[in-house]
């Protein structure tokens, strides 16, 4: 028996109601294109082959998904969901099973797809749900014993059928042999003159196949996106779920509705997150981390007992234990802060390491620098790392003291326990334990008279 699993993802729709130059499946939810959500879920259920049916904006969609291994099939005319799957038949293995998914139904879970696959024991399984308002959706017709007979579309349904509240999600797991057998025989003799994929259900029933149906754990898993309101509604539902997952792991949110998770957050115990914090990409937080209001933390690893004060921006930063950062600090890519470091307000760090116990407390820029342990980087002191063309390194050894408003013109090295006087422009290396002063001498003119205005 051949066990290969294929996914067929329908993504040919234009998404007119989005009012966008972008194809619908490239609209983003939690900072990620809708189609990428589906592809990542497929990846986590070990799909062997992924076929994407595209139409509108094909090149744009292909370019955006270049990182994935996909088989692209163009559907030049949108003649219905059945037609969309039919155009994949040349690429569809003859054996194995297929999951049929949609590029604009982004949040179906890996667990649901695994259950759906397992439920396909006789050729076909489908994902259905009983809802309060089934209007517009295909209805599941069952016989007295509860066996599925057919799916009837809204526009083809009589009054009795319209009263049915069990709806078709459109997501199925079907044996490829059945798709090869049934799809060439679809007709468009219906209210919408479309080739309905749903018609394969009655074809299978006629062949004596018992179709099993399962429900998703969450309703949002089968919700599609057709307009901006639906996109925003799905975003909120998804955020609520991500926040609840983190609460279960012990995170305290000041307000669970005022935080956004656009990626993956891994946490230790007793993390506190204040309002309006945004996480992006892969973020790891240690135990007892406090993040105050308005911080944006992207692709960063943060150790234990770290305190991040309001309005800090992190991008690819690595922070050791017991560090204190902010308010208003900007940690740019390749910032590494060792344990017990302290960054204050209006401090920007880029591609630099700050050693254990060191402090950069006020109004500083540190770029392309290695700062040792127990260094004090005074208020307003900066590294001048850029000569207009090249970036140069600054090294500051342990226990150095960099005076207020000093400029360290790179490449330059400050020796251990050296002192740089306030306001100095340092262009030459400073040896250990030395004091370096590089500034104009103070001049005094006694009894000086300022100019006076003539009357
Ligand atoms: C379909 C189901 C309906 C189900 C509903 C769930 C059929 C006939 N009906 O209806 O039972 O309740 O989904 O949302 O399948 N697409 C293509 N090419 C096409 C047509 C559609 O790629 O030629 C894609 C669209 O981009 C869209 C999806 O398939 O993402 C659904 O198509 P649509 O025609 O909107 O189906 P529904 O009317 O929603
Ligand atoms: Ca339709």
Coordinates of C-alpha atoms and ligand atoms in Angstrom, one line a residue:
X1 CA 0.0 0.0 0.0
X2 CA 1.2 3.5 -0.8
X3 CA 0.9 5.9 2.1
X4 CA 2.0 9.1 0.5
X5 CA 0.2 12.2 1.6
X6 CA -0.3 15.1 -0.8
X7 CA -1.9 18.4 -0.1
X8 CA -3.8 20.3 -2.7
X9 CA -4.2 24.0 -1.7
X10 CA -6.7 26.0 -3.6
X11 CA -5.4 29.6 -4.0
X12 CA -6.7 30.9 -7.3
X13 CA -9.1 33.4 -5.9
X14 CA -8.5 37.1 -6.5
X15 CA -10.0 38.3 -3.3
X16 CA -11.8 41.3 -4.9
X17 CA -13.3 42.3 -1.6
X18 CA -9.9 42.8 0.1
X19 CA -9.5 45.9 -2.2
X20 CA -5.8 45.3 -2.5
X21 CA -3.1 45.1 -5.2
X22 CA -1.9 42.0 -3.4
X23 CA -3.3 38.5 -4.0
X24 CA -5.5 37.5 -1.1
X25 CA -3.4 34.6 0.0
X26 CA -0.5 37.0 0.6
X27 CA -2.4 39.2 3.0
X28 CA -0.9 38.7 6.5
X29 CA -2.2 37.3 9.7
X30 CA 0.1 37.6 12.7
X31 CA 2.7 39.0 10.3
X32 CA 2.7 35.9 8.0
X33 CA 1.0 35.4 4.7
X34 CA -2.2 33.4 4.9
X35 CA -0.8 30.8 2.5
X36 CA 2.4 30.5 4.6
X37 CA 0.3 29.6 7.6
X38 CA -1.2 26.7 5.6
X39 CA 2.1 25.6 4.2
X40 CA 3.8 25.6 7.7
X41 CA 0.9 23.5 9.0
X42 CA 1.3 21.0 6.1
X43 CA 5.0 20.8 6.9
X44 CA 4.2 19.9 10.5
X45 CA 2.0 17.0 9.4
X46 CA 4.7 15.6 7.1
X47 CA 3.1 16.1 3.8
X48 CA 5.1 14.4 1.0
X49 CA 3.9 16.7 -1.8
X50 CA 2.2 20.1 -1.8
X51 CA 0.4 21.3 -4.9
X52 CA -0.8 24.9 -5.0
X53 CA -3.5 25.9 -7.5
X54 CA -2.9 29.5 -8.4
X55 CA -4.5 32.0 -10.6
X56 CA -4.5 35.7 -10.0
X57 CA -1.1 37.2 -9.1
X58 CA 0.7 33.9 -9.7
X59 CA 4.2 35.4 -10.0
X60 CA 3.8 37.4 -6.9
X61 CA 2.6 34.4 -4.9
X62 CA 5.4 32.2 -6.3
X63 CA 8.0 34.7 -5.4
X64 CA 6.7 35.2 -1.9
X65 CA 6.7 31.4 -1.3
X66 CA 10.1 30.7 -2.9
X67 CA 11.4 29.1 0.4
X68 CA 8.9 26.3 0.2
X69 CA 9.1 23.2 -2.1
X70 CA 5.9 23.3 -4.0
X71 CA 4.3 22.1 -7.2
X72 CA 2.5 25.0 -8.8
X73 CA -0.5 24.4 -11.1
X74 CA -2.2 27.2 -12.8
X75 CA -6.0 27.5 -13.0
X76 CA -6.5 30.1 -15.8
X77 CA -10.3 30.3 -15.4
X78 CA -12.0 29.9 -12.1
X79 CA -14.7 27.4 -12.9
X80 CA -15.3 26.1 -9.4
X81 CA -13.6 24.2 -6.6
X82 CA -14.1 20.9 -8.5
X83 CA -12.4 22.3 -11.5
X84 CA -9.6 23.7 -9.4
X85 CA -8.7 20.3 -8.0
X86 CA -9.2 18.7 -11.4
X87 CA -6.4 20.8 -13.0
X88 CA -4.0 19.1 -10.5
X89 CA -4.7 15.6 -11.7
X90 CA -1.5 15.4 -13.9
X91 CA 0.6 16.2 -10.8
X92 CA -1.4 14.1 -8.4
X93 CA 0.0 10.6 -7.5
X94 CA -2.3 7.8 -8.4
X95 CA -2.0 6.2 -5.0
X96 CA -2.0 7.7 -1.5
X97 CA -4.3 10.3 0.0
X98 CA -4.7 14.0 -0.4
X99 CA -5.7 16.8 2.0
X100 CA -7.7 19.5 0.3
X101 CA -7.1 22.9 1.8
X102 CA -7.4 26.6 1.0
X103 CA -4.9 29.4 0.8
X104 CA -7.4 31.7 2.5
X105 CA -8.3 29.4 5.4
X106 CA -5.1 29.9 7.3
X107 CA -5.7 28.5 10.8
X108 CA -6.6 24.8 10.4
X109 CA -4.4 23.0 12.9
X110 CA -2.0 20.2 12.5
X111 CA -3.9 18.1 15.1
X112 CA -7.1 18.5 13.1
X113 CA -5.5 17.5 9.9
X114 CA -3.9 14.5 11.6
X115 CA -7.3 13.4 12.9
X116 CA -8.9 14.0 9.5
X117 CA -6.3 11.8 7.8
X118 CA -6.9 9.1 10.4
X119 CA -10.6 9.3 9.9
X120 CA -10.3 8.4 6.3
X121 CA -10.6 4.7 6.5
X122 CA -12.8 4.0 3.6
X123 CA -11.7 6.5 1.0
X124 CA -13.0 9.9 2.2
X125 CA -13.2 12.0 5.3
X126 CA -14.3 15.6 5.8
X127 CA -14.3 18.4 8.3
X128 CA -17.7 19.7 9.2
X129 CA -19.2 21.8 12.0
X130 CA -22.7 22.5 13.4
X131 CA -23.1 26.3 13.6
X132 CA -25.9 28.7 14.5
X133 CA -25.9 30.5 11.2
X134 CA -25.1 28.3 8.3
X135 CA -26.2 30.8 5.6
X136 CA -24.0 30.8 2.5
X137 CA -22.3 27.5 3.2
X138 CA -22.7 23.9 1.9
X139 CA -25.0 21.8 4.1
X140 CA -24.3 18.2 5.1
X141 CA -27.2 15.8 4.2
X142 CA -27.4 12.7 6.2
X143 CA -29.8 9.7 6.2
X144 CA -31.7 8.5 9.2
X145 CA -28.8 6.4 10.4
X146 CA -26.6 9.5 10.3
X147 CA -24.6 8.5 7.2
X148 CA -23.5 11.3 5.0
X149 CA -25.3 11.4 1.7
X150 CA -24.3 14.6 0.0
X151 CA -23.4 18.3 0.3
X152 CA -25.9 20.8 -0.9
X153 CA -24.7 24.3 -1.7
X154 CA -26.8 27.3 -0.3
X155 CA -27.9 28.3 -3.7
X156 CA -29.1 24.8 -4.6
X157 CA -30.7 24.1 -1.3
X158 CA -34.5 23.7 -0.8
X159 CA -36.2 25.0 2.4
X160 CA -35.6 21.8 4.3
X161 CA -32.0 21.6 3.3
X162 CA -31.5 25.3 4.3
X163 CA -32.6 24.4 7.8
X164 CA -29.6 22.0 8.2
X165 CA -27.0 23.6 10.5
X166 CA -24.2 21.1 9.9
X167 CA -21.9 22.8 7.4
X168 CA -19.1 21.8 5.0
X169 CA -15.8 23.4 5.9
X170 CA -14.5 22.5 2.4
X171 CA -11.6 20.6 3.9
X172 CA -11.4 16.9 3.1
X173 CA -9.0 13.9 3.1
X174 CA -9.6 11.9 -0.1
X175 CA -7.9 8.9 -1.6
X176 CA -6.2 10.0 -4.8
X177 CA -7.7 7.0 -6.7
X178 CA -11.1 8.5 -6.0
X179 CA -10.1 12.0 -7.1
X180 CA -8.7 10.5 -10.4
X181 CA -12.0 8.6 -10.8
X182 CA -14.5 11.2 -10.0
X183 CA -13.2 14.6 -11.0
X184 CA -13.2 14.1 -14.8
X185 CA -17.0 13.3 -14.4
X186 CA -18.1 16.5 -12.6
X187 CA -20.7 18.6 -14.3
X188 CA -21.6 22.2 -13.8
X189 CA -25.4 21.7 -13.9
X190 CA -26.2 23.7 -10.8
X191 CA -27.4 27.1 -9.7
X192 CA -23.9 28.7 -10.0
X193 CA -22.9 26.7 -13.2
X194 CA -19.7 25.8 -11.3
X195 CA -17.8 22.5 -11.1
X196 CA -18.5 21.7 -7.5
X197 CA -15.9 19.7 -5.6
X198 CA -18.7 18.8 -3.2
X199 CA -20.2 16.6 -5.8
X200 CA -17.6 13.9 -5.2
X201 CA -19.4 13.2 -1.9
X202 CA -22.5 11.8 -3.6
X203 CA -20.4 10.0 -6.2
X204 CA -18.5 8.2 -3.4
X205 CA -21.8 7.4 -1.6
X206 CA -23.1 5.9 -4.9
X207 CA -19.9 3.7 -4.8
X208 CA -20.9 2.4 -1.3
X209 CA -18.2 4.4 0.4
X210 CA -18.9 5.4 4.0
X211 CA -17.7 9.0 4.5
X212 CA -16.6 10.0 8.0
X213 CA -16.8 13.5 9.4
X214 CA -14.9 15.1 12.2
X215 CA -15.2 18.5 13.8
X216 CA -12.3 20.9 14.4
X217 CA -11.4 21.9 18.0
X218 CA -11.8 25.6 17.2
X219 CA -14.3 27.2 14.9
X220 CA -11.6 29.6 13.6
X221 CA -9.8 26.7 12.0
X222 CA -12.3 26.5 9.2
X223 CA -13.0 30.3 8.8
X224 CA -11.9 31.8 5.5
X225 CA -10.8 35.3 4.7
X226 CA -12.8 37.3 2.1
X227 CA -12.6 40.8 3.4
X228 CA -10.6 43.0 5.9
X229 CA -13.2 42.5 8.6
X230 CA -12.9 38.7 8.5
X231 CA -9.1 39.1 8.5
X232 CA -9.2 41.3 11.6
X233 CA -11.6 38.9 13.3
X234 CA -9.4 35.9 12.6
X235 CA -6.3 37.8 13.8
X236 CA -8.1 38.5 17.1
X237 CA -9.2 34.9 17.6
X238 CA -5.7 33.7 16.8
X239 CA -4.1 36.2 19.2
X240 CA -6.5 35.1 22.0
X241 CA -5.5 31.5 21.5
X242 CA -1.7 32.3 21.5
X243 CA -2.1 34.4 24.7
X244 CA -4.1 31.6 26.4
X245 CA -1.4 29.1 25.5
X246 CA 1.2 31.3 27.2
X247 CA -1.1 31.9 30.2
X248 CA -1.3 28.1 30.6
X249 CA 2.5 28.1 30.7
X250 CA 2.5 30.7 33.5
X251 CA 2.7 34.1 31.9
X252 CA 0.9 37.0 33.5
X253 CA -0.5 39.5 31.0
X254 CA -1.6 42.9 32.4
X255 CA -4.4 42.7 29.7
X256 CA -4.6 39.6 27.5
X257 CA -6.3 41.7 24.8
X258 CA -3.5 44.2 24.6
X259 CA -0.5 42.1 23.4
X260 CA 0.4 40.8 20.0
X261 CA 2.3 37.6 19.2
X262 CA 3.5 37.5 15.6
X263 CA 5.7 34.5 15.8
X264 CA 6.7 32.0 18.5
X265 CA 7.3 32.9 22.1
X266 CA 9.0 30.4 24.4
X267 CA 8.8 31.2 28.1
X268 CA 10.1 30.3 31.5
X269 CA 8.0 30.7 34.7
X270 CA 6.6 34.0 36.2
X271 CA 7.0 36.2 33.1
X272 CA 5.1 39.4 33.3
X273 CA 4.0 41.3 30.2
X274 CA 2.5 44.7 30.5
X275 CA 0.1 46.3 27.9
X276 CA 0.9 46.9 24.2
X277 CA 3.9 44.6 23.9
X278 CA 4.5 43.1 20.5
X279 CA 6.5 39.9 20.0
X280 CA 7.8 39.1 16.5
X281 CA 9.7 36.1 15.1
X282 CA 11.3 33.7 17.5
X283 CA 11.5 35.0 21.1
X284 CA 12.7 33.2 24.2
X285 CA 12.1 34.6 27.6
X286 CA 13.7 33.1 30.8
X287 CA 12.2 32.9 34.3
X288 CA 10.9 36.0 36.0
X289 CA 11.3 38.3 33.0
X290 CA 9.3 41.6 33.3
X291 CA 8.5 43.4 30.1
X292 CA 6.9 46.8 30.7
X293 CA 4.5 48.7 28.4
X294 CA 5.0 49.3 24.7
X295 CA 8.0 47.1 24.0
X296 CA 8.6 45.4 20.7
X297 CA 10.7 42.3 21.0
X298 CA 11.8 40.5 17.8
X299 CA 14.0 37.4 17.3
X300 CA 15.6 37.7 20.7
X301 CA 16.7 35.5 23.6
X302 CA 16.3 36.9 27.1
X303 CA 17.7 35.3 30.2
X304 CA 16.3 35.0 33.8
X305 CA 15.3 38.0 36.0
X306 CA 15.6 40.5 33.2
X307 CA 13.7 43.8 33.6
X308 CA 12.8 45.6 30.4
X309 CA 11.4 49.0 31.1
X310 CA 8.8 50.7 28.8
X311 CA 9.2 51.4 25.1
X312 CA 12.2 49.4 24.2
X313 CA 12.8 47.9 20.8
X314 CA 14.7 44.6 20.4
X315 CA 15.8 43.1 17.2
X316 CA 18.1 40.0 17.2
X317 CA 19.4 40.6 20.7
X318 CA 20.8 38.2 23.3
X319 CA 20.4 39.2 26.9
X320 CA 22.0 37.5 29.9
X321 CA 20.5 37.1 33.4
X322 CA 19.6 40.0 35.6
X323 CA 20.0 42.7 33.0
X324 CA 18.0 46.0 33.3
X325 CA 17.1 47.7 30.1
X326 CA 15.4 50.9 29.1
X327 CA 13.1 52.8 29.1
X328 CA 13.5 53.7 25.4
X329 CA 16.5 51.5 24.6
X330 CA 17.1 50.2 21.1
X331 CA 18.9 46.9 20.7
X332 CA 19.7 46.2 17.1
X333 CA 20.9 43.0 15.4
X334 CA 23.8 41.1 17.0
X335 CA 23.6 42.9 20.4
X336 CA 24.8 40.7 23.2
X337 CA 24.4 41.8 26.8
X338 CA 26.1 39.7 29.4
X339 CA 24.7 39.0 32.9
X340 CA 24.0 42.0 35.2
X341 CA 24.3 44.6 32.5
X342 CA 22.4 47.8 32.6
X343 CA 21.2 49.9 29.6
X344 CA 19.4 53.1 30.3
X345 CA 17.3 55.5 28.3
X346 CA 17.9 56.5 24.7
X347 CA 20.7 54.0 24.3
X348 CA 21.3 52.3 21.0
X349 CA 23.4 49.2 20.7
X350 CA 24.4 47.5 17.4
X351 CA 26.6 44.4 16.7
X352 CA 28.3 44.8 20.0
X353 CA 28.9 42.8 23.2
X354 CA 28.5 44.4 26.6
X355 CA 30.4 42.5 29.2
X356 CA 29.2 41.4 32.6
X357 CA 28.3 44.2 35.1
X358 CA 28.8 47.0 32.6
X359 CA 26.6 50.0 32.3
X360 CA 25.6 52.2 29.4
X361 CA 23.1 54.3 31.1
X362 CA 22.1 57.4 29.2
X363 CA 22.0 58.7 25.6
X364 CA 24.8 56.5 24.1
X365 CA 25.4 54.8 20.8
X366 CA 27.6 51.7 20.8
X367 CA 28.2 50.1 17.4
X368 CA 30.7 47.4 16.3
X369 CA 32.2 47.3 19.8
X370 CA 33.5 44.8 22.3
X371 CA 32.9 46.3 25.8
X372 CA 34.5 44.3 28.6
X373 CA 33.2 43.6 32.1
X374 CA 32.4 46.3 34.7
X375 CA 32.8 49.2 32.2
X376 CA 31.0 52.4 32.8
X377 CA 30.1 54.1 29.5
X378 CA 29.2 57.7 30.5
X379 CA 26.2 59.7 29.5
X380 CA 26.2 60.6 25.8
X381 CA 29.5 58.7 25.1
X382 CA 29.5 57.1 21.7
X383 CA 31.5 54.9 19.4
X384 CA 32.3 56.6 16.0
X385 CA 32.3 53.4 14.1
X386 CA 31.6 54.7 10.6
X387 CA 34.0 56.7 8.4
X388 CA 31.4 57.2 5.7
X389 CA 32.5 54.0 3.8
X390 CA 33.6 51.4 6.3
X391 CA 32.7 50.2 9.8
X392 CA 35.4 49.9 12.3
X393 CA 35.8 48.1 15.7
X394 CA 36.0 49.6 19.1
X395 CA 37.4 47.6 22.0
X396 CA 37.0 48.7 25.6
X397 CA 38.7 46.4 28.2
X398 CA 37.4 45.5 31.7
X399 CA 37.0 48.2 34.3
X400 CA 37.4 51.1 31.9
X401 CA 35.6 54.3 32.6
X402 CA 34.4 56.3 29.5
X403 CA 33.6 59.9 30.5
X404 CA 30.5 61.8 29.6
X405 CA 30.2 62.8 26.0
X406 CA 33.4 61.0 24.9
X407 CA 33.7 60.1 21.2
X408 CA 35.7 56.9 20.6
X409 CA 36.8 57.1 17.0
X410 CA 37.2 53.6 15.7
X411 CA 39.3 51.6 15.2
X412 CA 40.4 52.2 18.7
X413 CA 41.2 50.2 21.9
X414 CA 40.8 51.4 25.5
X415 CA 42.9 49.4 27.9
X416 CA 41.7 47.8 31.0
X417 CA 40.9 50.2 33.9
X418 CA 41.8 53.1 31.7
X419 CA 39.9 56.4 32.1
X420 CA 38.7 58.6 29.3
X421 CA 38.0 62.2 30.3
X422 CA 34.6 63.8 29.7
X423 CA 34.2 65.3 26.3
X424 CA 37.3 63.7 24.8
X425 CA 37.6 62.7 21.2
X426 CA 39.7 59.6 21.4
X427 CA 41.5 58.7 18.1
X428 CA 44.5 56.8 19.5
X429 CA 44.6 53.6 21.7
X430 CA 44.7 54.2 25.4
X431 CA 46.9 52.0 27.5
X432 CA 45.7 50.2 30.6
X433 CA 45.3 52.2 33.8
X434 CA 46.0 55.5 31.9
X435 CA 43.9 58.7 31.9
X436 CA 43.3 60.0 28.3
X437 CA 42.0 63.5 27.7
X438 CA 41.5 64.7 24.2
X439 CA 39.7 68.1 24.2
X440 CA 40.3 71.8 24.0
X441 CA 41.8 73.3 27.1
X442 CA 39.6 75.7 29.1
X443 CA 40.6 79.3 28.6
X444 CA 39.6 82.1 30.9
X445 CA 39.3 85.9 30.2
X446 CA 38.7 87.9 33.3
X447 CA 36.1 90.7 33.5
X448 CA 34.7 89.9 30.1
X449 CA 32.0 92.3 28.8
X450 CA 29.3 90.9 26.5
X451 CA 28.4 93.2 23.5
X452 CA 25.6 95.6 24.4
X453 CA 22.7 96.8 22.2
X454 CA 23.0 100.5 21.3
X455 CA 20.1 102.6 22.6
Ligands
LIG1 C1 -17.1 26.0 -0.8 C2 -17.9 24.7 -0.7 C3 -19.0 24.8 0.4 C4 -18.3 25.1 1.7 C5 -17.5 26.4 1.6 C6 -16.7 26.6 2.8 C7 -18.0 24.0 -3.0 C8 -18.8 23.9 -4.3 N1 -18.6 24.5 -2.0 O1 -18.0 27.1 -1.1 O2 -19.7 23.6 0.5 O3 -19.3 25.3 2.7 O4 -16.5 26.2 0.5 O5 -16.1 27.9 2.8 O6 -16.8 23.6 -3.0 N2 -11.2 28.4 -5.7 C9 -10.3 28.3 -6.7 N3 -10.7 28.1 -8.0 C10 -12.0 28.0 -8.3 C11 -13.0 28.2 -7.3 C12 -12.6 28.4 -6.0 O7 -9.1 28.3 -6.4 O8 -12.3 27.8 -9.5 C13 -10.8 28.7 -4.3 C14 -11.1 30.1 -3.9 O9 -10.0 30.9 -4.1 C15 -11.5 29.9 -2.5 C16 -12.0 28.5 -2.3 O10 -11.5 27.8 -3.5 O11 -10.4 30.1 -1.7 C17 -13.5 28.4 -2.1 O12 -14.2 28.7 -3.3 P1 -15.6 29.3 -3.3 O13 -16.1 29.3 -4.7 O14 -15.7 30.6 -2.6 O15 -16.4 28.3 -2.5 P2 -17.6 28.5 -1.5 O16 -18.7 29.2 -2.3 O17 -17.0 29.2 -0.3
LIG2 CA1 -18.6 30.3 -5.0

